[in-house]
XYZ file of N, CA and C in Angstrom:
510
model
N 83.670 166.802 90.092
C 83.273 165.528 90.940
C 84.596 165.190 92.416
N 84.030 165.525 93.622
C 84.945 165.312 94.212
C 85.079 163.921 94.718
N 86.782 163.434 94.227
C 86.986 162.346 94.170
C 87.513 161.430 95.884
N 87.273 162.308 96.610
C 87.641 162.438 97.983
C 86.576 161.183 98.478
N 87.286 160.576 99.748
C 86.497 159.221 100.395
C 85.068 159.758 100.932
N 84.028 158.735 100.030
C 82.455 159.154 100.799
C 82.507 159.298 102.189
N 81.764 160.181 103.289
C 81.429 159.881 104.685
C 79.739 158.940 104.129
N 78.872 159.017 105.740
C 77.292 158.639 105.279
C 76.828 159.258 104.306
N 76.259 158.732 103.464
C 75.032 158.849 102.303
C 75.821 159.757 101.251
N 77.194 159.858 101.099
C 78.263 160.128 99.957
C 78.442 161.697 100.085
N 78.294 161.863 101.183
C 78.786 163.085 101.858
C 80.595 162.989 102.350
N 81.488 163.694 101.997
C 82.672 164.167 102.801
C 82.607 163.589 104.294
N 83.558 163.059 104.811
C 84.120 163.108 105.758
C 85.123 163.753 106.895
N 84.961 164.873 108.026
C 85.653 165.252 107.923
C 85.907 164.812 109.678
N 87.344 164.446 110.510
C 87.496 164.050 111.487
C 87.706 164.783 112.398
N 87.132 165.331 113.730
C 87.211 166.041 114.796
C 88.403 165.395 115.849
N 89.378 166.177 116.222
C 90.037 165.205 117.888
C 89.857 165.649 118.858
N 88.821 165.180 119.619
C 89.121 165.405 121.391
C 90.390 165.043 121.481
N 91.134 165.785 121.960
C 92.721 165.884 122.045
C 92.771 166.066 123.737
N 92.761 164.598 124.660
C 93.293 164.972 125.838
C 94.586 164.676 126.383
N 94.963 165.383 127.329
C 95.997 165.365 128.354
C 95.432 165.101 129.912
N 95.853 164.293 131.093
C 96.019 164.734 131.961
C 94.567 165.362 132.366
N 93.167 165.063 132.161
C 92.121 164.759 132.658
C 91.420 166.474 131.857
N 92.466 167.138 130.619
C 91.798 167.909 130.458
C 91.496 167.852 128.845
N 90.726 168.988 128.337
C 90.556 168.653 126.586
C 90.970 170.138 126.169
N 91.554 169.596 124.638
C 91.931 170.504 124.259
C 90.970 171.406 122.997
N 90.668 173.266 123.068
C 90.034 173.234 122.824
C 90.481 174.557 121.112
N 90.084 174.670 120.297
C 91.087 175.279 119.418
C 90.041 176.553 118.466
N 90.675 178.091 118.445
C 89.513 178.729 117.994
C 89.776 179.180 116.750
N 88.947 178.936 115.626
C 88.785 179.145 114.502
C 89.448 180.465 114.169
N 89.707 180.925 112.997
C 90.371 181.955 112.763
C 89.857 182.722 111.027
N 89.291 181.470 110.768
C 88.572 181.233 109.978
C 87.448 180.071 109.316
N 87.011 180.240 107.979
C 85.999 181.519 107.474
C 85.195 182.444 108.290
N 85.067 183.833 107.965
C 84.720 184.818 108.613
C 83.220 184.144 109.558
N 82.307 183.418 109.332
C 80.817 182.880 109.723
C 81.862 181.986 111.085
N 83.280 181.355 110.985
C 82.970 181.089 111.636
C 84.157 181.117 113.130
N 84.784 182.260 111.895
C 85.779 182.631 112.958
C 85.782 183.396 114.801
N 86.270 183.357 115.610
C 86.129 183.145 116.826
C 85.417 182.618 118.023
N 85.060 181.139 116.978
C 84.090 179.841 117.670
C 85.156 179.017 117.681
N 84.814 177.894 119.160
C 86.056 176.809 119.593
C 86.012 175.770 118.834
N 86.108 174.583 118.649
C 85.923 173.363 118.031
C 86.907 172.571 118.211
N 86.891 171.032 117.881
C 87.695 169.857 117.743
C 88.654 170.556 117.230
N 89.741 170.477 116.623
C 90.806 170.633 115.713
C 90.638 169.532 114.982
N 91.011 169.340 113.427
C 91.138 168.305 112.545
C 90.700 168.743 111.443
N 90.062 168.025 110.809
C 89.603 168.072 109.487
C 89.060 167.301 107.735
N 89.600 167.599 106.650
C 88.966 166.325 105.667
C 89.543 165.473 105.769
N 88.953 163.424 105.739
C 89.763 162.354 105.276
C 90.145 162.919 103.790
N 91.638 162.579 103.419
C 92.127 162.143 101.753
C 91.959 161.079 101.225
N 91.925 160.852 100.002
C 92.023 159.487 99.727
C 92.782 158.895 100.079
N 92.299 157.577 100.294
C 93.127 156.312 100.971
C 94.026 156.588 102.044
N 93.185 157.128 103.003
C 93.285 157.414 104.609
C 91.783 156.764 104.851
N 92.432 156.373 106.151
C 91.379 156.188 107.451
C 90.762 156.985 108.175
N 89.527 157.255 109.183
C 89.521 158.739 109.754
C 90.517 158.588 110.576
N 91.158 157.548 111.448
C 92.672 157.752 112.521
C 93.480 157.988 111.642
N 93.842 157.951 110.730
C 95.283 158.649 109.959
C 95.131 159.816 109.528
N 93.213 160.031 109.134
C 93.296 161.528 108.603
C 93.521 162.131 109.933
N 93.270 161.815 111.183
C 93.434 162.309 112.821
C 94.452 163.158 113.169
N 95.400 161.908 113.131
C 96.745 162.032 113.183
C 97.678 163.152 112.361
N 96.990 163.008 110.987
C 97.412 164.221 110.002
C 97.408 165.605 110.499
N 95.758 165.463 111.082
C 95.481 166.694 110.670
C 95.857 167.622 112.116
N 96.139 166.479 113.218
C 96.534 167.202 114.571
C 98.183 168.059 114.271
N 98.271 167.073 113.171
C 100.146 167.702 113.345
C 99.929 168.831 112.451
N 99.599 168.979 111.323
C 99.428 169.628 110.484
C 99.101 171.086 111.533
N 97.904 171.130 111.731
C 97.544 171.756 113.385
C 97.552 172.308 114.227
N 98.534 171.562 114.913
C 98.971 171.912 116.379
C 100.385 171.401 116.474
N 101.366 170.591 115.756
C 102.458 170.442 115.494
C 102.693 169.426 116.821
N 101.754 168.630 117.167
C 101.812 167.467 117.903
C 101.682 166.279 117.018
N 102.112 165.492 117.756
C 101.522 163.905 118.049
C 100.701 162.814 119.024
N 99.792 162.286 118.130
C 99.036 162.098 119.049
C 98.399 160.541 118.426
N 97.834 159.944 119.263
C 97.395 158.829 119.183
C 95.544 158.803 119.347
N 94.646 158.011 118.157
C 93.539 157.847 118.126
C 92.811 157.054 119.170
N 92.033 156.895 119.951
C 91.568 156.377 120.592
C 90.182 156.008 120.636
N 89.348 156.555 120.788
C 88.245 155.450 120.437
C 86.792 156.483 119.355
N 86.183 156.210 118.544
C 85.533 156.999 118.097
C 83.886 157.659 119.358
N 84.149 158.904 119.378
C 82.525 159.369 119.964
C 81.297 158.687 119.203
N 80.503 158.090 119.605
C 79.391 157.684 118.717
C 78.295 158.992 118.281
N 78.056 158.398 117.048
C 77.174 159.593 115.839
C 78.145 160.277 114.747
N 77.071 160.787 113.884
C 77.803 162.003 112.671
C 77.246 162.649 112.943
N 77.740 163.316 112.649
C 77.060 165.440 112.603
C 77.301 165.601 111.406
N 76.595 166.587 110.621
C 76.225 167.490 108.971
C 76.908 168.306 109.558
N 77.641 169.162 108.735
C 78.548 170.301 108.998
C 77.476 171.475 107.593
N 77.823 170.352 106.621
C 77.132 170.965 105.480
C 76.474 170.111 104.470
N 75.469 170.576 103.507
C 75.213 169.600 103.049
C 76.426 168.776 102.440
N 77.686 168.842 102.180
C 78.281 167.409 101.512
C 79.371 167.106 102.541
N 79.452 167.934 103.690
C 80.629 167.468 104.556
C 79.634 166.941 106.349
N 80.548 166.176 106.717
C 79.605 165.024 108.503
C 81.134 165.293 109.171
N 80.674 165.347 110.539
C 81.939 165.208 111.584
C 81.489 163.785 111.955
N 82.700 163.280 112.118
C 82.959 162.172 113.083
C 84.072 162.885 114.375
N 83.868 162.441 115.137
C 84.556 163.220 116.709
C 85.513 161.718 116.945
N 86.745 162.118 116.940
C 87.913 161.081 118.722
C 87.927 160.830 119.243
N 88.338 160.421 120.581
C 89.384 161.059 121.354
C 90.969 160.853 120.704
N 91.560 161.415 121.246
C 92.631 161.051 121.301
C 94.025 161.354 121.776
N 94.607 160.878 122.485
C 95.811 161.054 123.825
C 97.367 161.535 123.419
N 97.349 162.777 123.872
C 98.669 163.458 123.417
C 99.748 162.746 123.684
N 100.963 162.653 122.125
C 101.757 161.567 123.088
C 103.389 162.694 122.896
N 102.978 163.602 121.969
C 104.317 164.443 122.358
C 104.236 165.815 121.331
N 105.237 166.802 121.812
C 104.975 167.872 121.317
C 104.117 168.843 122.470
N 104.024 170.386 121.802
C 103.003 171.297 122.491
C 102.201 172.218 121.870
N 100.910 172.067 121.569
C 100.245 172.580 120.867
C 100.269 173.817 120.427
N 99.950 174.173 119.220
C 100.173 175.771 119.165
C 99.359 175.646 117.675
N 98.862 176.665 117.738
C 97.873 176.771 116.454
C 98.869 177.271 115.000
N 99.219 176.584 114.425
C 99.606 176.274 112.793
C 99.047 176.714 112.039
N 97.505 175.753 112.016
C 96.720 176.134 110.556
C 95.122 176.572 111.175
N 94.145 177.471 110.825
C 92.878 177.705 110.891
C 92.412 177.913 111.961
N 93.692 178.321 112.982
C 92.866 178.629 114.301
C 94.058 179.461 114.339
N 93.553 180.667 116.031
C 94.550 181.618 116.383
C 95.067 181.493 117.902
N 94.056 180.235 118.800
C 94.655 180.385 119.753
C 93.967 178.673 120.656
N 94.575 178.516 121.354
C 94.247 177.194 122.144
C 93.927 177.083 123.246
N 92.796 176.287 123.658
C 93.226 176.360 125.545
C 92.705 175.274 126.252
N 93.157 174.543 127.409
C 93.421 173.217 127.597
C 92.250 174.219 128.846
N 90.769 173.018 128.591
C 89.652 172.929 129.356
C 89.515 171.427 129.885
N 89.171 171.853 131.478
C 88.750 170.728 132.327
C 86.915 170.400 132.179
N 87.141 169.766 132.642
C 85.368 169.308 132.487
C 84.782 170.371 133.025
N 84.515 171.160 133.841
C 83.640 172.602 134.159
C 84.372 173.296 133.717
N 85.137 173.600 132.922
C 85.287 174.982 131.763
C 85.001 174.857 130.626
N 84.742 173.760 130.033
C 84.154 173.319 128.484
C 83.130 174.426 128.248
N 82.328 175.308 129.197
C 81.419 176.248 128.936
C 81.653 177.212 128.959
N 83.453 177.855 129.298
C 83.822 178.645 129.165
C 84.363 179.394 127.861
N 83.653 178.622 126.771
C 84.229 179.100 125.336
C 83.257 178.756 124.627
N 82.881 179.443 123.293
C 81.477 179.640 122.504
C 82.123 178.012 121.436
N 81.382 177.213 121.839
C 81.572 175.898 120.679
C 80.740 176.293 119.730
N 81.592 175.692 118.357
C 80.890 175.298 117.289
C 79.365 174.908 118.046
N 78.359 174.629 116.980
C 76.862 173.898 117.290
C 77.295 172.319 116.988
N 77.933 171.791 116.035
C 77.974 170.770 115.589
C 78.880 170.224 116.328
N 79.938 170.659 117.096
C 81.209 169.983 117.806
C 79.761 169.476 119.321
N 79.043 170.515 119.582
C 78.606 170.222 121.275
C 77.838 169.076 121.524
N 77.541 167.979 120.735
C 76.773 166.702 121.277
C 77.954 165.691 121.019
N 79.282 165.826 120.586
C 80.444 165.342 120.986
C 80.733 165.462 121.906
N 80.588 167.041 122.395
C 81.203 167.618 124.167
C 81.179 166.589 124.927
N 79.165 166.758 124.376
C 78.883 166.600 125.821
C 79.437 164.796 125.294
N 79.933 163.765 124.814
C 80.133 162.569 125.653
C 81.389 162.867 125.877
N 82.290 163.539 125.466
C 83.474 163.980 125.539
C 83.757 164.603 127.375
N 82.814 164.984 127.407
C 82.683 165.755 129.477
C 82.674 164.365 130.041
N 81.116 163.622 129.321
C 80.878 162.379 130.278
C 81.746 161.463 130.953
N 82.723 160.970 129.434
C 83.948 160.141 129.796
C 84.897 160.636 130.527
N 85.511 161.864 130.583
C 86.223 162.672 131.668
C 85.738 163.340 133.010
N 84.975 162.710 132.446
C 83.995 162.852 134.335
C 83.832 161.867 134.817
N 83.293 160.634 134.232
C 83.145 159.333 134.725
C 84.215 158.633 134.941
N 85.831 158.175 134.930
C 86.505 157.803 134.852
C 88.250 159.036 135.453
N 87.746 160.007 135.736
C 88.149 160.638 136.273
C 89.668 161.312 135.082
N 89.430 161.515 133.857
C 90.051 161.575 133.235
C 91.222 160.951 131.901
N 90.699 159.750 132.675
C 91.840 158.902 131.819
C 91.489 158.272 130.573
N 90.204 158.860 130.239
C 89.633 158.381 128.318
C 90.487 158.743 127.737
N 91.422 158.307 127.036
C 92.516 158.112 125.981
C 93.697 159.144 126.312
N 93.497 160.168 127.585
C 93.919 161.045 128.438
C 95.222 160.805 128.539
N 95.614 159.674 129.579
C 97.239 159.404 129.248
C 97.480 160.327 130.921
N 98.176 160.710 131.139
C 98.904 161.853 132.234
C 100.526 162.533 131.629
N 100.129 162.565 130.563
C 101.722 163.226 129.220
C 101.850 164.788 130.092
N 100.931 165.402 130.649
C 101.222 166.855 131.450
C 102.190 167.553 130.499
N 101.973 168.161 129.289
C 102.390 168.139 128.181
C 103.264 170.373 128.318
N 102.757 170.601 129.800
C 103.212 171.913 130.345
C 102.404 172.298 129.533
N 102.404 174.300 129.520
C 101.615 174.531 128.836
C 100.881 174.988 129.955
N 99.727 175.901 129.687
C 98.592 176.035 130.393
C 98.285 174.148 131.477
N 97.792 174.985 132.296
C 97.939 173.625 133.514
C 96.037 173.475 133.756
N 95.479 172.953 134.466
C 94.292 173.117 134.647
C 93.607 174.471 135.602
N 92.663 175.194 134.491
C 92.271 176.429 134.851
C 92.990 177.504 134.531
N 94.304 177.009 133.175
C 94.955 177.950 133.368
C 94.981 179.021 132.208
N 95.838 179.899 131.379
C 95.313 180.455 130.769
C 95.112 179.693 129.479
N 95.292 180.421 128.149
C 94.905 179.502 126.561
C 96.222 179.129 126.686
N 96.493 178.444 126.112
C 97.987 177.370 125.782
C 98.807 178.122 124.467
N 98.054 179.472 123.893
C 98.538 180.148 122.795
C 97.878 181.168 122.543
N 98.000 182.944 122.684
C 96.914 183.602 121.993
C 95.972 183.587 123.142
N 95.810 185.167 123.459
C 94.420 185.677 124.444
C 93.546 185.778 123.556
N 92.464 185.265 124.266
C 90.841 185.376 123.765
C 90.986 186.725 123.384
N 90.126 187.340 122.335
C 89.652 188.629 121.885
C 88.534 189.288 123.175
N 88.350 189.950 124.297
C 87.502 190.570 125.388
C 86.060 189.941 124.474
N 85.229 189.775 125.101
C 84.177 189.112 125.367
C 84.028 187.986 124.960
N 84.703 187.086 124.345
C 84.935 185.899 123.959
C 84.955 184.669 125.243
N 85.304 184.959 126.147
C 85.272 184.476 127.664
C 84.187 185.342 128.621
N 83.452 184.441 129.735
C 82.613 184.997 130.351
C 83.192 185.808 131.388
């Protein structure tokens, strides 16, 4: 029996982070499992017992990317990842650290709203992605983004870490 906190309808809750900085969104390329490897997503993971979704998001972004972030707002909606898992996405503001792929990812890339279609997003992330892009476009990138300008690749620059394999980007 799974003793972890349930999401809607008894499903296990997974949180994804739309990590924003300076009007850009961070995309993370999956390295595993094989069925998802090479596709891009919002970083995050499962909510553990005793955690709220925002607490889980802060922990997951620290573990997966080595950064400190502050959750800002939940994107409306919940998306089924599997029969036992559902996804909620939160916008988050980067507070400190330079993101690097520490777990489950092999590359990261900062994307402006006009660049989000340059990577092959997981289907389950696309509805939330549309809302994040709408928020970024509507307010000039201020939706939880702050203006920390964490270094690394600037808007339109190369991936933060690692080079995408040939054919990943158009």
